[in-house]
Short mmCIF file of C-alpha atoms and ligand atoms in Angstrom, two decimals:
data_model
loop_
_atom_site.label_atom_id
_atom_site.label_comp_id
_atom_site.label_asym_id
_atom_site.label_seq_id
_atom_site.Cartn_x
_atom_site.Cartn_y
_atom_site.Cartn_z
CA MET N 1 33.43 -42.47 204.86
CA GLY N 2 36.18 -45.09 204.82
CA SER N 3 38.68 -42.88 202.98
CA VAL N 4 42.21 -42.86 204.33
CA THR N 5 44.37 -39.80 204.73
CA SER N 6 47.23 -39.56 202.27
CA GLU N 7 50.62 -40.56 203.65
CA LEU N 8 51.98 -37.57 201.74
CA GLY N 9 49.86 -35.26 203.83
CA GLY N 10 47.32 -34.37 201.10
CA GLY N 11 43.54 -34.81 201.09
CA PRO N 12 41.68 -38.05 201.72
CA VAL N 13 42.65 -40.87 199.34
CA VAL N 14 39.96 -42.57 197.27
CA ARG N 15 41.15 -46.04 196.29
CA VAL N 16 39.98 -46.99 192.82
CA GLY N 17 39.79 -50.49 191.36
CA VAL N 18 39.68 -50.54 187.56
CA LEU N 19 38.24 -53.55 185.71
CA GLY N 20 39.79 -53.48 182.21
CA CYS N 21 42.92 -51.83 180.84
CA GLY N 22 42.12 -51.65 177.13
CA ASN N 23 41.30 -48.77 174.76
CA VAL N 24 39.58 -46.80 177.53
CA GLY N 25 40.99 -48.29 180.75
CA ALA N 26 44.64 -47.55 179.88
CA PRO N 27 44.14 -43.84 179.00
CA LEU N 28 41.94 -43.48 182.08
CA ILE N 29 44.75 -44.72 184.33
CA GLU N 30 47.17 -42.36 182.55
CA LEU N 31 44.75 -39.42 183.00
CA ILE N 32 44.27 -40.13 186.71
CA SER N 33 48.02 -40.02 187.08
CA SER N 34 48.66 -36.92 184.94
CA GLN N 35 45.68 -34.99 186.36
CA GLY N 36 46.03 -36.23 189.94
CA ALA N 37 47.50 -33.03 191.39
CA ALA N 38 44.97 -30.80 189.61
CA ILE N 39 42.09 -33.03 190.75
CA GLU N 40 43.33 -32.90 194.33
CA ALA N 41 43.73 -29.12 194.17
CA ARG N 42 40.15 -28.71 192.95
CA THR N 43 38.36 -31.36 194.97
CA GLY N 44 40.57 -32.07 197.94
CA LEU N 45 40.48 -35.77 197.06
CA ARG N 46 43.41 -37.88 195.95
CA LEU N 47 42.44 -40.62 193.45
CA GLU N 48 44.67 -43.65 193.70
CA VAL N 49 44.40 -46.58 191.29
CA THR N 50 45.01 -49.52 193.59
CA ARG N 51 44.43 -52.54 191.33
CA VAL N 52 43.61 -53.14 187.67
CA ALA N 53 41.91 -56.30 186.37
CA VAL N 54 42.80 -57.65 182.92
CA ARG N 55 42.30 -60.91 181.08
CA ASP N 56 45.93 -61.45 180.09
CA ILE N 57 48.64 -60.17 182.42
CA ALA N 58 51.42 -60.88 179.90
CA LYS N 59 49.94 -58.55 177.27
CA HIS N 60 52.00 -55.47 176.37
CA ARG N 61 50.67 -52.30 178.10
CA PRO N 62 51.45 -48.61 177.53
CA ALA N 63 54.55 -47.41 179.46
CA ALA N 64 52.45 -45.31 181.86
CA ILE N 65 50.71 -48.42 183.28
CA ASP N 66 52.26 -49.77 186.48
CA THR N 67 52.13 -53.49 185.66
CA SER N 68 52.57 -54.42 189.34
CA LEU N 69 48.91 -53.33 189.81
CA LEU N 70 47.58 -55.82 187.24
CA THR N 71 45.61 -58.86 188.29
CA THR N 72 43.34 -61.36 186.57
CA ASP N 73 41.22 -61.56 189.72
CA ALA N 74 38.45 -59.04 189.02
CA ASP N 75 36.32 -60.52 191.83
CA GLY N 76 39.19 -59.84 194.21
CA ILE N 77 38.95 -56.13 193.33
CA VAL N 78 35.20 -56.00 193.75
CA ASN N 79 35.37 -57.73 197.13
CA ASP N 80 38.47 -55.93 198.45
CA PRO N 81 37.38 -53.85 201.47
CA ASP N 82 40.30 -51.51 200.81
CA ILE N 83 38.86 -50.46 197.43
CA ASP N 84 36.39 -47.58 197.65
CA LEU N 85 35.18 -47.28 194.09
CA VAL N 86 35.03 -49.52 190.99
CA VAL N 87 35.36 -48.56 187.32
CA GLU N 88 34.00 -51.22 184.94
CA LEU N 89 35.66 -51.09 181.50
CA ILE N 90 35.54 -54.75 180.53
CA GLY N 91 32.49 -54.39 178.29
CA GLY N 92 29.79 -56.93 177.32
CA ILE N 93 27.11 -58.46 179.51
CA ASP N 94 28.92 -61.18 181.46
CA PRO N 95 30.85 -60.99 183.72
CA ALA N 96 30.47 -57.18 183.80
CA ARG N 97 26.87 -57.39 185.06
CA ALA N 98 27.66 -59.65 188.03
CA ARG N 99 30.71 -57.59 188.96
CA ILE N 100 28.70 -54.35 188.97
CA HIS N 101 26.02 -55.97 191.13
CA SER N 102 28.66 -57.26 193.58
CA SER N 103 30.35 -53.85 193.76
CA LEU N 104 27.07 -52.06 194.45
CA LYS N 105 26.10 -54.66 197.04
CA ALA N 106 29.42 -54.08 198.76
CA GLY N 107 28.56 -50.36 198.91
CA LYS N 108 31.08 -49.35 196.25
CA PRO N 109 29.99 -46.72 193.70
CA VAL N 110 30.49 -47.87 190.10
CA VAL N 111 31.42 -45.94 186.97
CA THR N 112 30.97 -47.70 183.63
CA GLY N 113 31.01 -47.00 179.90
CA ASN N 114 29.18 -50.22 179.05
CA LYS N 115 26.36 -49.28 176.64
CA GLU N 116 25.55 -52.88 175.75
CA LEU N 117 24.94 -53.80 179.39
CA LEU N 118 22.97 -50.64 180.25
CA ALA N 119 20.79 -50.97 177.15
CA LYS N 120 19.89 -54.50 178.25
CA CYS N 121 19.81 -54.36 182.07
CA GLY N 122 19.87 -50.64 182.91
CA ALA N 123 16.67 -50.60 185.00
CA GLU N 124 17.83 -53.54 187.13
CA LEU N 125 21.25 -51.97 187.73
CA PHE N 126 19.88 -48.48 188.49
CA GLN N 127 17.53 -50.05 191.03
CA ALA N 128 20.40 -51.99 192.62
CA ALA N 129 22.42 -48.76 192.92
CA GLU N 130 19.46 -46.96 194.47
CA GLY N 131 18.92 -49.85 196.90
CA ALA N 132 22.58 -49.74 197.92
CA GLY N 133 22.52 -45.94 198.18
CA VAL N 134 25.57 -45.50 195.95
CA ASP N 135 26.30 -44.01 192.53
CA LEU N 136 26.15 -45.87 189.25
CA LEU N 137 27.41 -43.34 186.69
CA PHE N 138 27.69 -43.95 182.96
CA GLU N 139 28.32 -40.71 181.06
CA ALA N 140 30.71 -42.48 178.65
CA ALA N 141 28.15 -45.09 177.57
CA VAL N 142 26.23 -42.94 175.09
CA ALA N 143 28.52 -40.61 173.21
CA GLY N 144 32.04 -41.20 174.53
CA GLY N 145 33.52 -37.86 175.52
CA ILE N 146 30.36 -35.79 174.90
CA PRO N 147 28.50 -34.89 178.08
CA ILE N 148 24.86 -35.80 177.47
CA ILE N 149 23.70 -38.03 180.34
CA ARG N 150 24.50 -35.48 183.07
CA PRO N 151 22.86 -32.58 181.17
CA LEU N 152 19.73 -34.69 180.61
CA ARG N 153 19.65 -35.95 184.17
CA GLU N 154 20.60 -32.79 186.02
CA SER N 155 20.49 -29.55 184.01
CA LEU N 156 17.36 -30.57 182.09
CA VAL N 157 15.62 -32.56 184.83
CA GLY N 158 12.76 -30.04 184.99
CA GLU N 159 12.42 -29.77 181.24
CA ARG N 160 9.76 -31.55 179.18
CA ILE N 161 12.00 -33.13 176.58
CA THR N 162 10.11 -33.68 173.36
CA ARG N 163 12.76 -35.23 171.14
CA VAL N 164 16.42 -36.19 171.14
CA MET N 165 18.14 -36.84 167.80
CA GLY N 166 21.72 -38.04 167.82
CA ILE N 167 24.50 -38.88 165.44
CA VAL N 168 25.96 -41.35 167.92
CA ASN N 169 27.95 -43.71 165.72
CA GLY N 170 31.20 -42.35 164.33
CA THR N 171 31.76 -45.23 161.89
CA THR N 172 28.55 -44.67 159.97
CA ASN N 173 28.96 -40.91 160.06
CA TYR N 174 32.42 -41.30 158.56
CA ILE N 175 31.10 -43.61 155.81
CA LEU N 176 28.22 -41.26 154.93
CA THR N 177 30.58 -38.25 154.94
CA ARG N 178 32.93 -39.97 152.47
CA MET N 179 29.98 -40.93 150.25
CA THR N 180 28.76 -37.33 150.30
CA GLU N 181 32.03 -35.43 150.04
CA ALA N 182 34.25 -37.76 147.99
CA GLY N 183 31.55 -39.48 145.91
CA ALA N 184 32.69 -42.86 147.30
CA SER N 185 30.42 -45.89 147.00
CA TYR N 186 29.18 -47.46 150.23
CA ALA N 187 31.58 -50.41 149.78
CA ASP N 188 34.62 -48.16 149.19
CA ALA N 189 33.77 -45.85 152.09
CA LEU N 190 33.35 -48.85 154.39
CA ALA N 191 36.70 -50.31 153.26
CA GLU N 192 38.35 -46.94 153.95
CA ALA N 193 36.76 -46.77 157.43
CA GLN N 194 38.08 -50.27 158.11
CA GLU N 195 41.59 -49.30 156.98
CA LEU N 196 41.54 -46.29 159.31
CA GLY N 197 40.38 -48.42 162.24
CA TYR N 198 36.97 -46.69 162.45
CA ALA N 199 35.09 -49.84 161.43
CA GLU N 200 35.45 -53.42 162.67
CA ALA N 201 36.21 -56.31 160.29
CA ASP N 202 32.56 -57.29 160.89
CA PRO N 203 30.86 -53.87 160.73
CA THR N 204 27.29 -55.14 161.30
CA ALA N 205 26.82 -53.62 164.78
CA ASP N 206 27.68 -50.17 163.42
CA VAL N 207 26.26 -50.15 159.88
CA GLU N 208 22.97 -51.87 160.74
CA GLY N 209 22.33 -49.46 163.62
CA TYR N 210 22.65 -51.82 166.63
CA ASP N 211 25.35 -49.74 168.36
CA ALA N 212 23.31 -46.56 167.86
CA GLY N 213 20.21 -48.48 169.00
CA ALA N 214 21.79 -49.34 172.37
CA LYS N 215 22.66 -45.67 172.83
CA ALA N 216 19.16 -44.58 171.78
CA ALA N 217 17.68 -46.90 174.43
CA ILE N 218 19.85 -45.34 177.15
CA ILE N 219 19.08 -41.78 175.98
CA ALA N 220 15.33 -42.51 175.93
CA SER N 221 15.43 -44.07 179.41
CA ILE N 222 17.15 -41.01 180.89
CA ALA N 223 15.33 -38.33 178.88
CA PHE N 224 11.87 -39.78 179.56
CA GLY N 225 12.43 -41.59 182.90
CA ALA N 226 11.09 -44.87 181.49
CA SER N 227 12.86 -48.15 180.91
CA VAL N 228 13.69 -48.66 177.22
CA VAL N 229 15.91 -51.60 176.22
CA ALA N 230 17.82 -52.21 173.00
CA ASP N 231 15.18 -54.70 171.80
CA ASP N 232 12.55 -51.91 171.93
CA VAL N 233 14.46 -49.86 169.34
CA HIS N 234 13.54 -50.07 165.67
CA HIS N 235 16.68 -50.25 163.48
CA GLU N 236 17.39 -49.44 159.88
CA GLY N 237 21.03 -49.31 158.81
CA ILE N 238 22.94 -47.50 156.06
CA SER N 239 24.06 -50.44 153.90
CA GLY N 240 21.24 -49.79 151.40
CA ILE N 241 22.12 -46.12 150.80
CA THR N 242 23.19 -45.57 147.21
CA GLU N 243 24.97 -42.86 145.24
CA VAL N 244 21.55 -41.92 143.79
CA ASP N 245 20.23 -41.11 147.28
CA ILE N 246 23.37 -39.15 148.15
CA ASP N 247 23.21 -37.16 144.88
CA PHE N 248 19.54 -36.36 145.28
CA ALA N 249 20.11 -35.24 148.86
CA LYS N 250 22.90 -32.92 147.72
CA ARG N 251 20.87 -31.41 144.90
CA MET N 252 17.87 -30.79 147.15
CA GLY N 253 19.81 -29.26 150.05
CA PHE N 254 19.95 -32.28 152.36
CA VAL N 255 22.62 -34.58 153.72
CA ILE N 256 21.99 -38.19 154.72
CA LYS N 257 22.80 -39.03 158.36
CA LEU N 258 22.17 -42.09 160.53
CA LEU N 259 20.03 -40.75 163.37
CA ALA N 260 19.15 -42.24 166.74
CA VAL N 261 15.79 -40.70 167.62
CA ALA N 262 13.96 -40.79 170.96
CA GLU N 263 10.70 -38.93 170.76
CA GLN N 264 7.86 -38.33 173.20
CA THR N 265 4.55 -37.80 171.50
CA ASP N 266 1.81 -35.59 172.90
CA VAL N 267 -0.03 -38.61 174.27
CA GLY N 268 2.91 -39.49 176.50
CA ALA N 269 4.06 -42.52 174.56
CA ILE N 270 7.60 -42.70 173.28
CA CYS N 271 9.09 -43.94 170.05
CA VAL N 272 12.74 -44.90 169.84
CA ARG N 273 14.36 -45.68 166.52
CA VAL N 274 17.54 -45.63 164.46
CA HIS N 275 17.41 -44.95 160.74
CA PRO N 276 19.13 -42.97 158.03
CA ALA N 277 17.40 -39.65 157.37
CA MET N 278 17.58 -36.70 155.00
CA VAL N 279 18.74 -33.80 157.16
CA PRO N 280 18.39 -30.25 155.73
CA LEU N 281 21.78 -28.54 155.30
CA GLU N 282 20.72 -25.71 157.58
CA HIS N 283 20.05 -28.10 160.49
CA PRO N 284 22.94 -28.16 163.04
CA LEU N 285 23.23 -31.96 162.73
CA ALA N 286 24.06 -31.59 159.00
CA ALA N 287 27.39 -29.99 159.93
CA VAL N 288 28.53 -33.02 161.94
CA ARG N 289 31.14 -34.60 159.66
CA GLU N 290 33.51 -37.55 159.58
CA SER N 291 33.63 -39.58 162.80
CA PHE N 292 32.30 -36.78 165.03
CA ASN N 293 29.10 -37.26 167.02
CA ALA N 294 26.41 -34.85 168.20
CA VAL N 295 23.21 -35.02 170.18
CA PHE N 296 20.43 -32.52 169.42
CA VAL N 297 17.91 -32.10 172.24
CA GLU N 298 14.55 -30.36 171.95
CA GLY N 299 12.68 -29.28 175.07
CA ALA N 300 9.38 -27.48 175.52
CA ALA N 301 10.85 -24.56 177.48
CA VAL N 302 14.54 -24.60 176.58
CA GLY N 303 14.12 -25.01 172.82
CA ALA N 304 16.95 -26.66 170.89
CA LEU N 305 20.39 -27.57 172.28
CA MET N 306 23.25 -29.42 170.65
CA PHE N 307 26.15 -31.33 172.22
CA TYR N 308 29.03 -32.05 169.84
CA GLY N 309 32.38 -33.81 169.99
CA ARG N 310 34.21 -37.11 169.94
CA GLY N 311 31.71 -39.88 170.54
CA ALA N 312 34.36 -42.58 170.91
CA GLY N 313 38.08 -43.13 171.20
CA GLY N 314 40.16 -44.03 174.23
CA SER N 315 41.11 -40.59 175.42
CA PRO N 316 37.75 -38.76 174.97
CA THR N 317 35.92 -41.69 176.56
CA ALA N 318 38.42 -41.82 179.43
CA SER N 319 37.76 -38.11 180.01
CA ALA N 320 34.03 -38.81 180.53
CA ILE N 321 34.84 -41.75 182.82
CA LEU N 322 37.17 -39.54 184.87
CA GLY N 323 34.46 -36.87 185.26
CA ASP N 324 32.09 -39.53 186.62
CA LEU N 325 34.81 -40.96 188.83
CA ILE N 326 35.47 -37.58 190.46
CA ASP N 327 31.73 -37.01 190.87
CA ALA N 328 31.26 -40.44 192.47
CA ALA N 329 34.28 -39.88 194.75
CA LEU N 330 32.91 -36.49 195.87
CA ASN N 331 29.41 -37.88 196.42
CA ARG N 332 30.83 -40.77 198.42
CA HIS N 333 32.84 -38.35 200.53
CA LYS N 334 29.71 -36.28 201.21
CA GLY N 335 27.64 -39.40 201.87
CA SER N 336 25.29 -38.71 198.98
CA HIS N 337 24.54 -40.40 195.67
CA ALA N 338 22.97 -39.52 192.34
CA SER N 339 21.53 -42.74 190.97
CA VAL N 340 18.82 -42.83 188.34
CA GLY N 341 16.56 -44.82 190.66
CA GLN N 342 13.36 -46.49 189.56
CA LEU N 343 12.36 -46.10 185.91
CA ALA N 344 8.70 -46.25 184.87
CA THR N 345 7.48 -48.83 182.36
CA ALA N 346 7.76 -47.24 178.93
CA VAL N 347 4.66 -46.87 176.77
CA LEU N 348 6.14 -47.47 173.34
CA ARG N 349 4.45 -46.05 170.30
CA PRO N 350 4.63 -48.34 167.26
CA LEU N 351 6.50 -46.86 164.33
CA ASP N 352 3.41 -47.33 162.16
CA GLU N 353 1.67 -44.58 164.13
CA VAL N 354 4.55 -42.10 163.99
CA GLU N 355 4.37 -39.33 161.41
CA SER N 356 7.27 -38.14 159.31
CA ALA N 357 7.98 -36.67 155.92
CA TYR N 358 9.48 -39.26 153.55
CA TYR N 359 11.83 -39.51 150.56
CA LEU N 360 10.97 -42.33 148.13
CA ASN N 361 12.89 -43.44 145.07
CA VAL N 362 10.72 -45.39 142.61
CA GLU N 363 11.82 -46.80 139.22
CA VAL N 364 8.97 -47.10 136.71
CA LEU N 365 8.43 -47.87 133.03
CA ASP N 366 8.65 -44.64 131.05
CA ARG N 367 5.25 -44.56 129.32
CA PRO N 368 2.19 -42.35 129.33
CA GLY N 369 -0.14 -42.59 132.29
CA VAL N 370 2.34 -44.14 134.73
CA LEU N 371 2.94 -40.98 136.69
CA ALA N 372 -0.80 -40.49 137.23
CA GLN N 373 -1.13 -44.13 138.30
CA VAL N 374 1.69 -43.78 140.83
CA ALA N 375 0.38 -40.46 142.14
CA GLY N 376 -3.04 -42.10 142.51
CA VAL N 377 -1.58 -44.72 144.88
CA PHE N 378 -0.16 -41.97 147.11
CA GLY N 379 -3.57 -40.27 147.07
CA ASN N 380 -5.41 -43.51 147.97
CA HIS N 381 -3.50 -43.63 151.24
CA ALA N 382 -3.71 -39.88 151.91
CA VAL N 383 0.04 -39.50 151.54
CA SER N 384 0.45 -36.02 150.18
CA ILE N 385 3.34 -35.32 147.77
CA ARG N 386 5.42 -32.25 148.55
CA SER N 387 7.76 -32.46 145.54
CA MET N 388 8.57 -34.86 142.72
CA GLU N 389 11.54 -35.11 140.39
CA GLN N 390 11.69 -37.28 137.28
CA GLU N 391 14.86 -38.58 135.65
CA GLY N 392 15.01 -40.61 132.41
CA LEU N 393 16.75 -44.02 132.48
CA GLY N 394 16.22 -45.21 128.87
CA ASP N 395 12.98 -47.22 128.85
CA GLU N 396 12.51 -46.44 132.49
CA ALA N 397 12.25 -43.37 134.63
CA ARG N 398 13.23 -42.70 138.18
CA LEU N 399 10.68 -40.80 140.22
CA ILE N 400 11.89 -39.23 143.40
CA PHE N 401 9.22 -38.07 145.82
CA ILE N 402 9.34 -36.04 148.99
CA THR N 403 6.08 -36.30 150.90
CA HIS N 404 4.45 -34.14 153.51
CA ARG N 405 4.17 -35.70 156.96
CA ALA N 406 2.43 -39.05 156.82
CA ARG N 407 1.91 -41.93 159.25
CA GLY N 408 4.34 -44.83 158.90
CA ALA N 409 1.43 -47.23 158.25
CA ALA N 410 0.14 -45.08 155.35
CA VAL N 411 3.59 -44.99 153.75
CA GLN N 412 3.99 -48.78 154.14
CA ALA N 413 0.58 -49.31 152.53
CA THR N 414 1.56 -46.96 149.68
CA LEU N 415 4.76 -48.93 149.12
CA ALA N 416 2.88 -52.24 149.08
CA ASP N 417 0.44 -50.93 146.43
CA LEU N 418 3.26 -49.41 144.37
CA ARG N 419 5.09 -52.76 144.36
CA ALA N 420 1.96 -54.39 143.03
CA LEU N 421 1.80 -52.04 140.00
CA GLU N 422 2.99 -53.64 136.78
CA ALA N 423 4.60 -50.32 135.76
CA VAL N 424 6.75 -50.15 138.90
CA ASP N 425 10.04 -51.90 138.34
CA ARG N 426 11.81 -51.25 141.63
CA ILE N 427 11.51 -49.27 144.83
CA GLY N 428 14.86 -48.04 146.06
CA SER N 429 15.57 -46.25 149.32
CA VAL N 430 12.76 -44.97 151.51
CA LEU N 431 14.13 -42.43 153.99
CA ARG N 432 12.56 -40.17 156.57
CA VAL N 433 13.10 -36.45 156.08
CA VAL N 434 13.85 -34.16 158.99
CA ASN N 435 12.12 -30.89 158.21
CA ASP N 436 10.28 -28.00 159.83
CA GLU N 437 7.13 -30.05 160.11
CA ALA N 438 8.86 -33.15 161.51
N1 NAP M 1 36.57 -47.68 172.94
C1 NAP M 1 35.72 -46.68 172.90
O1 NAP M 1 35.88 -45.72 172.13
C2 NAP M 1 34.52 -46.67 173.80
C3 NAP M 1 33.62 -45.58 173.77
C4 NAP M 1 32.53 -45.56 174.63
C5 NAP M 1 32.30 -46.64 175.48
N2 NAP M 1 33.18 -47.70 175.47
C6 NAP M 1 32.89 -48.82 176.37
O2 NAP M 1 33.96 -48.95 177.30
C7 NAP M 1 34.13 -50.33 177.64
C8 NAP M 1 35.58 -50.73 177.39
O3 NAP M 1 35.88 -50.57 176.01
P1 NAP M 1 37.36 -50.74 175.44
O4 NAP M 1 37.31 -50.23 174.04
O5 NAP M 1 38.35 -50.18 176.39
O6 NAP M 1 37.49 -52.35 175.43
P2 NAP M 1 38.82 -53.20 175.21
O7 NAP M 1 39.88 -52.37 174.57
O8 NAP M 1 38.40 -54.48 174.59
O9 NAP M 1 39.31 -53.50 176.73
C9 NAP M 1 38.68 -54.44 177.55
C10 NAP M 1 39.58 -54.68 178.76
O10 NAP M 1 38.90 -55.56 179.65
C11 NAP M 1 39.77 -56.64 179.99
N3 NAP M 1 38.92 -57.82 180.21
C12 NAP M 1 38.09 -58.42 179.33
N4 NAP M 1 37.46 -59.46 179.92
C13 NAP M 1 37.89 -59.49 181.19
C14 NAP M 1 37.62 -60.32 182.29
N5 NAP M 1 36.75 -61.34 182.21
N6 NAP M 1 38.27 -60.08 183.47
C15 NAP M 1 39.15 -59.06 183.58
N7 NAP M 1 39.44 -58.22 182.55
C16 NAP M 1 38.83 -58.45 181.38
C17 NAP M 1 40.70 -56.79 178.81
O11 NAP M 1 41.88 -57.41 179.25
P3 NAP M 1 43.15 -57.63 178.25
O12 NAP M 1 43.71 -56.24 178.02
O13 NAP M 1 44.07 -58.49 179.03
O14 NAP M 1 42.59 -58.26 177.03
C18 NAP M 1 40.91 -55.32 178.41
O15 NAP M 1 41.94 -54.75 179.18
C19 NAP M 1 33.10 -51.09 176.80
O16 NAP M 1 31.95 -51.30 177.56
C20 NAP M 1 32.81 -50.15 175.64
O17 NAP M 1 31.52 -50.33 175.09
C21 NAP M 1 34.26 -47.73 174.66
#
C-alpha cells in the first residue's frame, strides 16, 4: 500500500503531512511524537510527520516542533508522492477546500477538524472521498475531543435516531454558567470569558449561535444521512438572556443552556436549530457546566445516551485528530476506507411547524382585566398555559408563562397579538423549554 518499512526495523511507516501548526496542529505533532511507540505497539504502524505547512515560518513554535519540517508550500505536501496521509488544520474555506480535494484526488486519506468547511461543503467532500476510495475523517469538527461522529456513524448506524441535543459551544456555556452561578450580567460574564481566552474579541460567531450552527449541520448530516448545511440551521443566540430569565429558571428548577438541536420528526423531515432553552435540572445536559460540552442522543431502540467532555482546546482536539489519523492509517494499510459517501437531500421542516413548550416573559400594565385579556390571546391561538407567575413592578407587572407544547407558528401569532395589546408594554425573552413532553 505504498508504506515503507522503518529503517529502525519497526512496522511500516505512514508518512503524514500536516497542514497547519497552530492551536491544534502543534499539540497533534507533539502527541504523535510522545505516543509514537505506544501507537506502533498497538497497531504495528509507525506514524512519521514528514512535513508541516504554516503561513509564517519565522513564527515562534513550541520546543517539541522540529522547525526543519516547516514549509509554506502546502501544495507541495499535498502533491508529494512520498506523503501517504494529509491532516488539514488550517481552518476556513479557502484554501483548505482545494487542498482537501487535491489530497483525495491524489489518493491520500484526509483528516480534518474544519467545521466551517464541512458545514458548507460536506456533501461535496464526502462524495469526493468516496469517489477516490479513501477516508475523509472529521471527528474533531463537532465537539473537539468528544467522540460523537464515530459513535453516530458506526455504533449507532442501525439505530433510528430521533433527536440529538448538544451543548457544543464552550464559550456560551461558560457565560451562561457564570450568569447562573455567580449572578453575573451577560456583559460581565462575556468580559470574563474574553479575559480567560474562552471568547474572541468579536464574540459574534459564538454568542449568536453560528459556531454551534455549523456543528448542528454536521451532526444532522451524519445522524440522519442527509445533507444539511450551516445556512439551513435556524439560529438564536444568548445575547438577549437577562438576569430575570436566569432567576426565573433557577426558581422553577431549570437552567438556561444554548442547545444545538437536530430532530427527525415522525414524517421523516428534519429540523435543525440552535437556540437557548430552559433545561430541567434533572436532565443530564443541565449538569454540563463552564466550558464543557456534551451531546445527548436519543434513539428509538437505544434510548438516551450522553457524550461529555472538552469540546475544544488544542490538546483534546488533537486527541480526536490522532484517533482519526490512526484509523485512516490502518484503513489505508488494509486497503479499506470508511467515508460517509453520498448524502440524501434533506427534507427540512420549517421551525413554524415544530412543537415545543415555551417560556414567555411579558410586561403589562398592572390593572384589572389585563390578565384575562392576555390569557385570551393565548387561548385564541390554542396555546395552552401550563403555569403562570406574576410579579409586581410598580405600575406594571411581569407575567411569566410556561406553555404546554405548541407549534412555533401559534406561538409567533400569540406574540404578534400580545404586542398589539395596549396593556402590553414589552415582551422579553421567549425560550423553548425542554421537558418530558418535548
Ligand atoms: N482550536 C480548537 O479548539 C479547535 C477545536 C475543534 C476544531 N478546530 C478546528 O481545527 C482547525 C485548526 O484550528 P486552530 O485553532 O489550530 O487554528 P490556528 O491556531 O489558527 O492554526 C492555523 C494554522 O494554519 C496555518 N495556516 C493558515 N493559513 C495557511 C495557509 N494558507 N497555508 C499554510 N498554513 C496556513 C497557520 O500558520 P501560522 O502558524 O504560520 O500562522 C497555523 O499554523 C480549524 O478548522 C478549527 O475550526 C479547532
